[in-house]
Short mmCIF file of C-alpha atoms in Angstrom, two decimals:
data_model
loop_
_atom_site.label_atom_id
_atom_site.label_comp_id
_atom_site.label_asym_id
_atom_site.label_seq_id
_atom_site.Cartn_x
_atom_site.Cartn_y
_atom_site.Cartn_z
CA MET X 1 31.82 -16.03 14.76
CA SER X 2 29.19 -17.81 17.31
CA ALA X 3 25.61 -17.27 17.10
CA PHE X 4 25.12 -15.22 19.91
CA GLU X 5 27.39 -12.67 18.11
CA SER X 6 25.75 -13.41 15.10
CA TRP X 7 22.42 -12.53 16.70
CA ILE X 8 23.60 -9.21 18.12
CA LEU X 9 24.90 -8.05 14.70
CA ALA X 10 21.47 -8.63 13.16
CA TYR X 11 20.08 -6.91 16.03
CA LEU X 12 22.05 -3.91 15.89
CA VAL X 13 21.95 -3.66 12.12
CA ASN X 14 18.26 -4.06 12.23
CA SER X 15 18.02 -1.46 14.68
CA LEU X 16 19.79 1.14 12.53
CA TRP X 17 16.76 1.51 10.13
CA GLN X 18 13.97 0.04 12.12
CA VAL X 19 14.35 2.44 15.43
CA PRO X 20 14.06 5.76 13.11
CA LEU X 21 11.13 4.21 10.76
CA VAL X 22 9.21 3.42 14.24
CA PHE X 23 9.98 6.68 15.75
CA LEU X 24 8.92 8.39 12.41
CA ALA X 25 5.67 6.51 12.33
CA ALA X 26 5.05 7.19 16.45
CA TRP X 27 6.00 10.96 15.71
CA VAL X 28 2.82 11.02 12.97
CA ALA X 29 0.26 9.03 15.06
CA ALA X 30 1.06 11.04 18.11
CA ARG X 31 0.41 14.35 15.95
CA LEU X 32 -2.74 12.68 14.87
CA VAL X 33 -4.21 11.52 18.29
CA ARG X 34 -3.18 14.89 19.76
CA PRO X 35 -6.90 16.03 19.98
CA ALA X 36 -7.59 12.94 21.95
CA GLY X 37 -5.15 14.14 24.62
CA PRO X 38 -2.08 13.54 26.60
CA HIS X 39 -3.07 9.95 27.44
CA MET X 40 -3.47 8.87 23.87
CA GLU X 41 -0.04 10.39 22.85
CA HIS X 42 1.52 8.80 26.12
CA ARG X 43 0.21 5.01 24.76
CA VAL X 44 1.67 5.76 21.08
CA TRP X 45 5.11 6.53 22.58
CA GLY X 46 5.02 3.95 25.00
CA THR X 47 4.02 1.28 22.22
CA ALA X 48 6.97 3.06 19.89
CA LEU X 49 9.34 2.45 22.83
CA LEU X 50 8.33 -1.12 22.98
CA LEU X 51 8.50 -1.73 19.26
CA GLN X 52 12.08 -0.14 18.77
CA THR X 53 13.08 -2.43 21.81
CA ALA X 54 11.43 -5.92 20.35
CA LEU X 55 11.37 -5.35 16.58
CA PRO X 56 14.97 -5.68 16.00
CA ALA X 57 15.48 -8.79 17.54
CA CYS X 58 12.67 -10.55 15.12
CA SER X 59 13.84 -11.82 12.05
CA LEU X 60 11.76 -12.25 9.07
CA SER X 61 13.39 -14.32 6.29
CA LEU X 62 11.76 -14.05 3.18
CA GLY X 63 12.88 -16.80 1.51
CA GLU X 64 11.87 -19.47 4.35
CA LEU X 65 8.55 -18.02 4.06
CA TRP X 66 8.07 -18.26 0.45
CA ARG X 67 9.09 -21.75 0.67
CA GLY X 68 6.56 -22.56 3.47
CA LEU X 69 3.80 -20.91 1.57
CA LEU X 70 4.90 -23.23 -1.62
CA ARG X 71 4.85 -26.37 0.56
CA VAL X 72 1.34 -25.53 1.89
#
């Protein structure tokens, strides 16, 4: 498997759990900011859409993070 195929597969697998989680958080946040008006609700949903697109592309390897912290 090439690096690009591996990245695409990781993106798709991450999006399976991250997109519903971000949607749920945005739904709760939108309900909380509803008294502030539709402009704030729109900001919440717009931010959620951006996060749902970009977040699955980010990878966090806890093992590498831990080794980096131990070296410092």
